[in-house]
mmCIF file of C-alpha atoms and ligand atoms in Angstrom:
data_model
loop_
_atom_site.group_PDB
_atom_site.id
_atom_site.type_symbol
_atom_site.label_atom_id
_atom_site.label_comp_id
_atom_site.label_asym_id
_atom_site.label_seq_id
_atom_site.Cartn_x
_atom_site.Cartn_y
_atom_site.Cartn_z
ATOM 1 C CA MET A 75 -111.618 41.047 82.402
ATOM 2 C CA GLY A 76 -112.658 43.669 84.974
ATOM 3 C CA LEU A 77 -111.892 47.367 84.724
ATOM 4 C CA LYS A 78 -109.004 48.700 86.770
ATOM 5 C CA GLU A 79 -108.493 52.351 87.617
ATOM 6 C CA ARG A 80 -104.742 52.395 87.426
ATOM 7 C CA VAL A 81 -102.152 49.987 86.059
ATOM 8 C CA GLU A 82 -98.378 50.068 85.816
ATOM 9 C CA VAL A 83 -96.774 48.041 83.043
ATOM 10 C CA SER A 84 -93.108 47.735 82.202
ATOM 11 C CA SER A 85 -91.375 46.677 79.009
ATOM 12 C CA PRO A 86 -87.706 45.956 78.357
ATOM 13 C CA GLY A 87 -85.242 47.832 76.186
ATOM 14 C CA LYS A 88 -83.448 45.916 73.427
ATOM 15 C CA LEU A 89 -80.195 45.270 71.654
ATOM 16 C CA MET A 90 -79.982 44.135 68.048
ATOM 17 C CA LEU A 91 -77.690 41.093 67.822
ATOM 18 C CA PHE A 92 -77.675 40.501 64.046
ATOM 19 C CA GLY A 93 -79.414 41.873 60.976
ATOM 20 C CA GLU A 94 -80.077 45.611 61.352
ATOM 21 C CA HIS A 95 -80.952 47.532 58.178
ATOM 22 C CA ALA A 96 -81.482 44.364 56.106
ATOM 23 C CA VAL A 97 -84.528 43.687 58.319
ATOM 24 C CA VAL A 98 -86.164 46.820 56.897
ATOM 25 C CA TYR A 99 -86.091 45.012 53.508
ATOM 26 C CA ASP A 100 -87.920 41.761 54.197
ATOM 27 C CA GLN A 101 -84.988 40.009 55.799
ATOM 28 C CA PRO A 102 -84.662 38.451 59.262
ATOM 29 C CA CYS A 103 -82.841 39.758 62.330
ATOM 30 C CA ILE A 104 -82.145 38.584 65.882
ATOM 31 C CA VAL A 105 -82.915 40.908 68.787
ATOM 32 C CA THR A 106 -82.591 40.444 72.537
ATOM 33 C CA ALA A 107 -84.460 42.199 75.360
ATOM 34 C CA VAL A 108 -82.360 43.817 78.102
ATOM 35 C CA ASN A 109 -83.066 44.105 81.812
ATOM 36 C CA GLN A 110 -83.405 47.890 81.846
ATOM 37 C CA ARG A 111 -87.106 48.688 81.610
ATOM 38 C CA LEU A 112 -89.497 51.444 80.682
ATOM 39 C CA MET A 113 -92.475 51.926 83.037
ATOM 40 C CA VAL A 114 -95.815 53.240 81.873
ATOM 41 C CA THR A 115 -98.625 54.045 84.299
ATOM 42 C CA VAL A 116 -102.114 54.295 82.817
ATOM 43 C CA GLU A 117 -105.061 55.740 84.722
ATOM 44 C CA ALA A 118 -108.676 56.262 83.617
ATOM 45 C CA ARG A 119 -110.182 59.791 83.557
ATOM 46 C CA GLU A 120 -113.751 60.864 82.886
ATOM 47 C CA ASP A 121 -113.237 64.352 81.410
ATOM 48 C CA GLY A 122 -112.371 63.589 77.775
ATOM 49 C CA LYS A 123 -108.689 64.450 78.177
ATOM 50 C CA LEU A 124 -105.305 62.815 77.672
ATOM 51 C CA VAL A 125 -102.731 64.004 80.229
ATOM 52 C CA VAL A 126 -99.091 62.935 79.814
ATOM 53 C CA ASN A 127 -96.259 63.131 82.342
ATOM 54 C CA ALA A 128 -92.788 62.074 81.234
ATOM 55 C CA PRO A 129 -90.343 63.708 83.667
ATOM 56 C CA ASP A 130 -87.335 61.890 82.126
ATOM 57 C CA VAL A 131 -87.803 63.967 78.975
ATOM 58 C CA GLY A 132 -88.939 67.137 80.774
ATOM 59 C CA LEU A 133 -92.641 66.801 80.076
ATOM 60 C CA GLU A 134 -95.146 67.574 82.869
ATOM 61 C CA GLY A 135 -98.905 67.834 82.598
ATOM 62 C CA TYR A 136 -99.143 67.890 78.783
ATOM 63 C CA THR A 137 -102.900 67.929 78.076
ATOM 64 C CA ARG A 138 -104.975 67.273 74.936
ATOM 65 C CA ASN A 139 -108.686 66.764 74.356
ATOM 66 C CA LEU A 140 -109.265 63.245 73.056
ATOM 67 C CA ALA A 141 -111.660 64.734 70.519
ATOM 68 C CA ASP A 142 -108.846 66.852 69.008
ATOM 69 C CA MET A 143 -106.279 64.119 68.741
ATOM 70 C CA GLY A 144 -106.619 63.255 65.077
ATOM 71 C CA LYS A 145 -106.025 66.911 64.122
ATOM 72 C CA LYS A 146 -102.671 67.819 62.672
ATOM 73 C CA GLU A 147 -101.289 70.086 65.359
ATOM 74 C CA LYS A 148 -97.674 70.311 66.301
ATOM 75 C CA VAL A 149 -97.124 67.774 69.034
ATOM 76 C CA PRO A 150 -93.893 67.729 71.087
ATOM 77 C CA LYS A 151 -91.608 64.910 69.911
ATOM 78 C CA ALA A 152 -91.469 63.345 73.358
ATOM 79 C CA VAL A 153 -95.229 62.833 73.352
ATOM 80 C CA LYS A 154 -95.758 61.750 69.746
ATOM 81 C CA PHE A 155 -95.552 58.025 70.364
ATOM 82 C CA VAL A 156 -97.798 58.255 73.438
ATOM 83 C CA GLU A 157 -100.435 60.363 71.720
ATOM 84 C CA THR A 158 -100.443 58.265 68.548
ATOM 85 C CA ALA A 159 -100.623 55.019 70.550
ATOM 86 C CA VAL A 160 -103.585 56.385 72.568
ATOM 87 C CA SER A 161 -105.284 57.530 69.391
ATOM 88 C CA ASN A 162 -104.774 54.169 67.635
ATOM 89 C CA TYR A 163 -105.967 52.295 70.715
ATOM 90 C CA ILE A 164 -109.189 54.337 70.876
ATOM 91 C CA GLU A 165 -109.797 53.883 67.167
ATOM 92 C CA ALA A 166 -109.499 50.100 67.589
ATOM 93 C CA TYR A 167 -111.365 49.933 70.912
ATOM 94 C CA PRO A 168 -113.686 52.944 71.308
ATOM 95 C CA GLY A 169 -115.306 53.981 74.582
ATOM 96 C CA VAL A 170 -112.343 55.556 76.411
ATOM 97 C CA LYS A 171 -113.490 58.650 78.344
ATOM 98 C CA GLY A 172 -110.076 60.010 79.229
ATOM 99 C CA VAL A 173 -106.659 58.795 80.286
ATOM 100 C CA ASN A 174 -103.538 59.762 82.248
ATOM 101 C CA ILE A 175 -100.232 58.353 81.017
ATOM 102 C CA SER A 176 -96.979 58.638 82.991
ATOM 103 C CA THR A 177 -93.660 57.203 81.867
ATOM 104 C CA ARG A 178 -90.411 56.559 83.695
ATOM 105 C CA SER A 179 -87.305 54.910 82.313
ATOM 106 C CA GLN A 180 -84.482 52.902 83.859
ATOM 107 C CA PHE A 181 -82.279 53.744 80.863
ATOM 108 C CA SER A 182 -81.359 56.883 78.971
ATOM 109 C CA SER A 183 -83.212 57.442 75.707
ATOM 110 C CA LYS A 184 -79.767 58.217 74.240
ATOM 111 C CA PHE A 185 -78.550 54.593 74.312
ATOM 112 C CA GLY A 186 -80.702 53.416 71.413
ATOM 113 C CA PHE A 187 -82.345 50.766 73.613
ATOM 114 C CA GLY A 188 -85.679 51.442 71.908
ATOM 115 C CA SER A 189 -87.387 53.743 74.402
ATOM 116 C CA SER A 190 -90.004 54.900 71.860
ATOM 117 C CA SER A 191 -91.035 51.339 71.105
ATOM 118 C CA ALA A 192 -91.031 50.338 74.751
ATOM 119 C CA VAL A 193 -93.261 53.343 75.549
ATOM 120 C CA THR A 194 -95.624 52.493 72.693
ATOM 121 C CA VAL A 195 -96.007 48.885 73.840
ATOM 122 C CA GLY A 196 -96.489 50.055 77.439
ATOM 123 C CA VAL A 197 -99.234 52.533 76.501
ATOM 124 C CA VAL A 198 -101.218 50.034 74.406
ATOM 125 C CA LYS A 199 -100.836 47.214 76.943
ATOM 126 C CA GLY A 200 -101.634 49.530 79.872
ATOM 127 C CA MET A 201 -104.766 50.890 78.178
ATOM 128 C CA ALA A 202 -105.990 47.376 77.392
ATOM 129 C CA GLU A 203 -105.556 46.474 81.068
ATOM 130 C CA VAL A 204 -107.278 49.592 82.410
ATOM 131 C CA PHE A 205 -110.156 49.535 79.929
ATOM 132 C CA GLY A 206 -110.761 45.811 80.158
ATOM 133 C CA LYS A 207 -109.715 44.492 76.713
ATOM 134 C CA ASN A 208 -108.066 41.125 76.569
ATOM 135 C CA ILE A 209 -105.713 41.672 73.628
ATOM 136 C CA SER A 210 -103.307 39.042 72.326
ATOM 137 C CA ASP A 211 -99.585 39.678 71.932
ATOM 138 C CA ARG A 212 -100.137 39.752 68.171
ATOM 139 C CA GLU A 213 -102.818 42.469 68.478
ATOM 140 C CA LEU A 214 -100.515 44.381 70.805
ATOM 141 C CA PHE A 215 -97.752 44.127 68.202
ATOM 142 C CA ASP A 216 -99.996 45.204 65.305
ATOM 143 C CA LEU A 217 -101.371 48.293 67.086
ATOM 144 C CA SER A 218 -97.892 49.246 68.301
ATOM 145 C CA TYR A 219 -96.388 48.749 64.834
ATOM 146 C CA LYS A 220 -99.094 50.906 63.271
ATOM 147 C CA THR A 221 -98.161 53.600 65.808
ATOM 148 C CA VAL A 222 -94.440 53.417 65.012
ATOM 149 C CA LEU A 223 -95.133 53.673 61.276
ATOM 150 C CA ASN A 224 -97.517 56.621 61.834
ATOM 151 C CA VAL A 225 -94.861 58.508 63.784
ATOM 152 C CA GLN A 226 -91.625 57.451 62.079
ATOM 153 C CA GLY A 227 -92.738 56.407 58.631
ATOM 154 C CA VAL A 228 -90.055 53.682 58.590
ATOM 155 C CA GLY A 229 -89.025 50.724 60.717
ATOM 156 C CA SER A 230 -89.200 46.949 60.810
ATOM 157 C CA GLY A 231 -90.891 46.674 64.238
ATOM 158 C CA PHE A 232 -88.136 44.417 65.634
ATOM 159 C CA ASP A 233 -87.822 46.500 68.808
ATOM 160 C CA LEU A 234 -91.556 46.087 69.511
ATOM 161 C CA ALA A 235 -91.140 42.302 69.333
ATOM 162 C CA ALA A 236 -88.369 42.484 71.946
ATOM 163 C CA ALA A 237 -90.525 44.717 74.165
ATOM 164 C CA ILE A 238 -93.529 42.363 73.895
ATOM 165 C CA TRP A 239 -92.081 38.840 73.829
ATOM 166 C CA GLY A 240 -88.807 39.519 75.662
ATOM 167 C CA GLY A 241 -86.006 36.919 75.606
ATOM 168 C CA THR A 242 -84.171 36.631 72.303
ATOM 169 C CA VAL A 243 -86.305 36.697 69.167
ATOM 170 C CA TYR A 244 -85.799 35.784 65.512
ATOM 171 C CA PHE A 245 -87.863 38.380 63.658
ATOM 172 C CA VAL A 246 -88.798 39.150 60.050
ATOM 173 C CA THR A 247 -89.909 42.626 58.851
ATOM 174 C CA GLY A 248 -93.272 43.801 60.137
ATOM 175 C CA GLY A 249 -93.661 40.685 62.272
ATOM 176 C CA LYS A 250 -94.009 38.305 59.307
ATOM 177 C CA GLU A 251 -92.234 35.857 61.564
ATOM 178 C CA ILE A 252 -91.692 36.239 65.296
ATOM 179 C CA SER A 253 -89.974 33.197 66.809
ATOM 180 C CA PRO A 254 -88.709 33.289 70.396
ATOM 181 C CA MET A 255 -85.355 31.490 70.626
ATOM 182 C CA ASP A 256 -84.497 29.066 73.373
ATOM 183 C CA ILE A 257 -81.167 30.489 74.547
ATOM 184 C CA GLY A 258 -79.922 31.782 77.872
ATOM 185 C CA GLU A 259 -78.205 35.009 78.823
ATOM 186 C CA LEU A 260 -75.417 36.066 76.448
ATOM 187 C CA PRO A 261 -71.946 37.180 77.590
ATOM 188 C CA LEU A 262 -72.142 40.640 76.044
ATOM 189 C CA VAL A 263 -70.261 43.744 77.020
ATOM 190 C CA VAL A 264 -72.081 46.859 75.849
ATOM 191 C CA GLY A 265 -70.229 50.078 75.033
ATOM 192 C CA TYR A 266 -71.998 53.400 74.469
ATOM 193 C CA THR A 267 -70.214 55.696 72.018
ATOM 194 C CA GLY A 268 -71.546 58.847 73.698
ATOM 195 C CA ILE A 269 -73.327 59.813 70.512
ATOM 196 C CA LYS A 270 -77.089 59.697 70.109
ATOM 197 C CA ALA A 271 -78.029 58.585 66.619
ATOM 198 C CA ASP A 272 -81.317 59.178 64.846
ATOM 199 C CA THR A 273 -82.617 55.888 63.436
ATOM 200 C CA SER A 274 -84.765 57.370 60.642
ATOM 201 C CA THR A 275 -81.818 59.378 59.303
ATOM 202 C CA PHE A 276 -79.721 56.251 58.857
ATOM 203 C CA VAL A 277 -82.574 54.153 57.476
ATOM 204 C CA ARG A 278 -83.108 56.884 54.855
ATOM 205 C CA GLN A 279 -79.378 57.099 54.147
ATOM 206 C CA VAL A 280 -79.273 53.368 53.419
ATOM 207 C CA ALA A 281 -82.381 53.742 51.224
ATOM 208 C CA GLU A 282 -80.549 56.409 49.201
ATOM 209 C CA LEU A 283 -77.489 54.199 48.818
ATOM 210 C CA ARG A 284 -79.780 51.399 47.635
ATOM 211 C CA GLU A 285 -81.348 53.677 45.056
ATOM 212 C CA GLU A 286 -77.972 54.306 43.550
ATOM 213 C CA TYR A 287 -76.548 50.786 43.909
ATOM 214 C CA THR A 288 -79.655 48.615 44.088
ATOM 215 C CA ASP A 289 -78.174 45.222 43.163
ATOM 216 C CA MET A 290 -75.067 45.750 45.236
ATOM 217 C CA VAL A 291 -76.958 46.843 48.345
ATOM 218 C CA ASP A 292 -79.467 44.008 47.930
ATOM 219 C CA SER A 293 -76.522 41.598 47.757
ATOM 220 C CA ILE A 294 -75.217 43.058 51.017
ATOM 221 C CA PHE A 295 -78.677 42.563 52.559
ATOM 222 C CA ASN A 296 -78.635 38.943 51.374
ATOM 223 C CA LEU A 297 -75.252 38.434 53.015
ATOM 224 C CA ILE A 298 -76.561 39.991 56.234
ATOM 225 C CA SER A 299 -79.474 37.569 56.037
ATOM 226 C CA ASP A 300 -76.968 34.683 55.732
ATOM 227 C CA VAL A 301 -75.234 35.992 58.864
ATOM 228 C CA VAL A 302 -78.585 36.032 60.706
ATOM 229 C CA GLU A 303 -79.479 32.466 59.656
ATOM 230 C CA GLU A 304 -76.041 31.174 60.635
ATOM 231 C CA GLY A 305 -76.203 33.321 63.784
ATOM 232 C CA LYS A 306 -79.448 31.610 64.787
ATOM 233 C CA VAL A 307 -77.794 28.200 64.492
ATOM 234 C CA VAL A 308 -74.617 29.087 66.378
ATOM 235 C CA LEU A 309 -76.477 30.991 69.124
ATOM 236 C CA GLU A 310 -78.590 27.887 69.727
ATOM 237 C CA GLN A 311 -75.447 25.710 69.714
ATOM 238 C CA GLY A 312 -73.615 28.160 71.982
ATOM 239 C CA SER A 313 -70.512 28.214 69.792
ATOM 240 C CA GLN A 314 -68.786 31.269 71.261
ATOM 241 C CA ARG A 315 -66.016 31.634 68.697
ATOM 242 C CA LYS A 316 -68.458 31.482 65.763
ATOM 243 C CA ILE A 317 -70.915 33.925 67.343
ATOM 244 C CA GLY A 318 -68.038 36.401 67.647
ATOM 245 C CA GLU A 319 -66.855 35.801 64.081
ATOM 246 C CA LEU A 320 -70.356 36.356 62.714
ATOM 247 C CA MET A 321 -70.577 39.624 64.650
ATOM 248 C CA ASP A 322 -67.349 40.725 62.970
ATOM 249 C CA ILE A 323 -68.692 39.804 59.532
ATOM 250 C CA ASN A 324 -71.958 41.619 60.264
ATOM 251 C CA GLN A 325 -69.990 44.710 61.333
ATOM 252 C CA GLY A 326 -68.027 44.681 58.077
ATOM 253 C CA LEU A 327 -71.255 44.536 56.086
ATOM 254 C CA LEU A 328 -72.775 47.391 58.102
ATOM 255 C CA ASN A 329 -69.626 49.398 57.486
ATOM 256 C CA SER A 330 -70.048 48.786 53.762
ATOM 257 C CA LEU A 331 -73.542 50.321 54.035
ATOM 258 C CA GLY A 332 -71.939 53.462 55.434
ATOM 259 C CA VAL A 333 -73.537 53.414 58.887
ATOM 260 C CA SER A 334 -70.448 52.926 61.044
ATOM 261 C CA THR A 335 -68.455 55.819 62.515
ATOM 262 C CA PRO A 336 -64.918 56.352 63.835
ATOM 263 C CA GLU A 337 -66.297 56.225 67.397
ATOM 264 C CA ILE A 338 -67.957 52.859 66.777
ATOM 265 C CA GLU A 339 -64.900 51.442 64.968
ATOM 266 C CA ASN A 340 -62.629 52.630 67.803
ATOM 267 C CA LEU A 341 -64.627 50.688 70.361
ATOM 268 C CA VAL A 342 -64.988 47.660 68.077
ATOM 269 C CA PHE A 343 -61.230 47.403 67.458
ATOM 270 C CA ALA A 344 -60.410 48.106 71.111
ATOM 271 C CA VAL A 345 -62.580 45.240 72.354
ATOM 272 C CA ARG A 346 -61.410 42.807 69.687
ATOM 273 C CA GLN A 347 -57.807 43.488 70.704
ATOM 274 C CA SER A 348 -58.699 42.949 74.351
ATOM 275 C CA GLY A 349 -60.056 39.444 74.026
ATOM 276 C CA ALA A 350 -63.642 39.781 72.772
ATOM 277 C CA HIS A 351 -64.642 36.993 70.367
ATOM 278 C CA GLY A 352 -66.178 39.613 68.086
ATOM 279 C CA ALA A 353 -68.007 42.934 68.088
ATOM 280 C CA LYS A 354 -70.410 45.062 66.091
ATOM 281 C CA LEU A 355 -72.597 48.119 66.311
ATOM 282 C CA SER A 356 -76.143 47.470 67.511
ATOM 283 C CA GLY A 357 -79.009 49.394 65.914
ATOM 284 C CA ALA A 358 -79.040 51.889 63.107
ATOM 285 C CA GLY A 359 -75.399 52.984 63.471
ATOM 286 C CA GLY A 360 -74.110 56.550 63.536
ATOM 287 C CA GLY A 361 -73.439 56.220 67.279
ATOM 288 C CA ASP A 362 -75.481 54.573 70.045
ATOM 289 C CA CYS A 363 -74.048 51.301 71.380
ATOM 290 C CA MET A 364 -71.770 48.524 70.220
ATOM 291 C CA ILE A 365 -71.828 45.001 71.576
ATOM 292 C CA ALA A 366 -68.849 42.743 72.245
ATOM 293 C CA TYR A 367 -69.261 38.985 72.584
ATOM 294 C CA THR A 368 -66.800 38.330 75.372
ATOM 295 C CA PRO A 369 -65.518 35.242 77.202
ATOM 296 C CA ALA A 370 -65.811 35.591 80.991
ATOM 297 C CA PHE A 371 -62.047 35.736 81.555
ATOM 298 C CA ALA A 372 -61.659 38.754 79.238
ATOM 299 C CA ARG A 373 -64.617 40.754 80.537
ATOM 300 C CA ARG A 374 -62.684 43.114 82.805
ATOM 301 C CA LYS A 375 -60.097 43.814 80.116
ATOM 302 C CA VAL A 376 -62.771 44.475 77.491
ATOM 303 C CA GLU A 377 -64.612 46.872 79.818
ATOM 304 C CA GLU A 378 -61.371 48.726 80.517
ATOM 305 C CA ALA A 379 -60.668 48.924 76.782
ATOM 306 C CA ILE A 380 -64.064 50.527 76.142
ATOM 307 C CA LYS A 381 -63.418 53.181 78.784
ATOM 308 C CA TYR A 382 -59.889 53.800 77.542
ATOM 309 C CA ALA A 383 -61.216 54.253 73.987
ATOM 310 C CA GLY A 384 -63.661 56.923 75.201
ATOM 311 C CA GLY A 385 -66.816 54.816 75.515
ATOM 312 C CA VAL A 386 -69.125 54.152 78.445
ATOM 313 C CA VAL A 387 -69.803 50.596 79.635
ATOM 314 C CA ILE A 388 -73.517 49.920 80.061
ATOM 315 C CA ASP A 389 -74.251 47.123 82.482
ATOM 316 C CA VAL A 390 -77.141 45.058 81.107
ATOM 317 C CA LYS A 391 -78.270 41.467 81.002
ATOM 318 C CA THR A 392 -79.805 39.988 77.848
ATOM 319 C CA GLY A 393 -82.906 37.847 77.394
ATOM 320 C CA ALA A 394 -85.059 39.878 79.824
ATOM 321 C CA GLU A 395 -88.776 39.295 80.344
ATOM 322 C CA GLY A 396 -91.181 40.939 77.894
ATOM 323 C CA VAL A 397 -93.959 43.409 78.736
ATOM 324 C CA ARG A 398 -95.601 42.717 82.093
ATOM 325 C CA VAL A 399 -98.128 44.222 84.446
ATOM 326 C CA GLU A 400 -96.406 45.312 87.628
ATOM 327 C CA PRO A 401 -98.000 44.272 90.938
HETATM 328 O O1 LIG B 30 -81.531 52.428 65.941
HETATM 329 P P1 LIG B 30 -82.395 51.324 66.406
HETATM 330 O O2 LIG B 30 -81.900 50.652 67.614
HETATM 331 O O3 LIG B 30 -83.828 51.693 66.492
HETATM 332 O O4 LIG B 30 -82.272 50.148 65.327
HETATM 333 C C1 LIG B 30 -82.613 50.322 64.036
HETATM 334 C C2 LIG B 30 -82.564 49.028 63.280
HETATM 335 C C3 LIG B 30 -82.906 49.220 61.826
HETATM 336 O O5 LIG B 30 -82.870 47.930 61.227
HETATM 337 C C4 LIG B 30 -81.873 50.083 61.144
HETATM 338 C C5 LIG B 30 -84.272 49.837 61.634
HETATM 339 C C6 LIG B 30 -85.436 48.922 61.921
HETATM 340 O O6 LIG B 30 -86.521 49.436 62.199
HETATM 341 O O7 LIG B 30 -85.291 47.701 61.832
#
């Protein structure tokens, strides 16, 4: 693999279909990649520096010496994933003399589409391309997952799998199983609540609930796992009514974990009453987006219902291509 001076890679955002929260506790989930992408441009430098530009989050010309990167200095949040990914890459594959990283997103980081994970995957993949390392998807996942755990401390890594493999993926915590599913685009309507939720906060909140009610919460996780297993079967069969019903059951279980909100429930009930087969929050809860599994004839009505209930319809297609090098 020859060295390239400059490479642009893009990776897709994601939506969780079934299994959030339980997947942090050794259970499976199903995630789909969406056709709004995060672009990362990687360029070699010779002066021992990392320079980051991320205009979407107001960051221009952020500069660090590579030699200082392991040191515990306060790093702006927007650059944490980039810097940690660069640092982990260099630790695994030494010999990098300097690097420019620029990011650009087709989606707002407020939606909960997994921008941090998409950036992380883009940085690692882009560096491998520029510095001539032929890394497998599994190595890309492992380095990216290490980065997410370094920065966030918690997380199953499901969003990295969507960013890398694309399509729709059956995934078990930490990548213990990553199985691409053979299904086409799903008839989802996506509604943004207008509220940006912090994933780690809700993962910790569920952990606290589990400390107090361990057996009960583990039973809820087991039920969520049943929903995921059944969800896998009915998604592959294409049974629309059942997919919707399982989303409703999954939503009820998430509500019982305390991660739903009035804004989410408003949208969920509005779309159910307007002809969706079923609906649930997607991600950690507390805000972000909800998804409605919707027959074609009801799509317009469901979109109107989301707007009327105070949400924003986000136009995305599911099952998008995973990380790729742009021409
Ligand atoms: O908020 P998001 O979209 O990053 O989703 C979080 C999903 C969780 O299961 C709650 C956490 C995880 O890392 O799996």
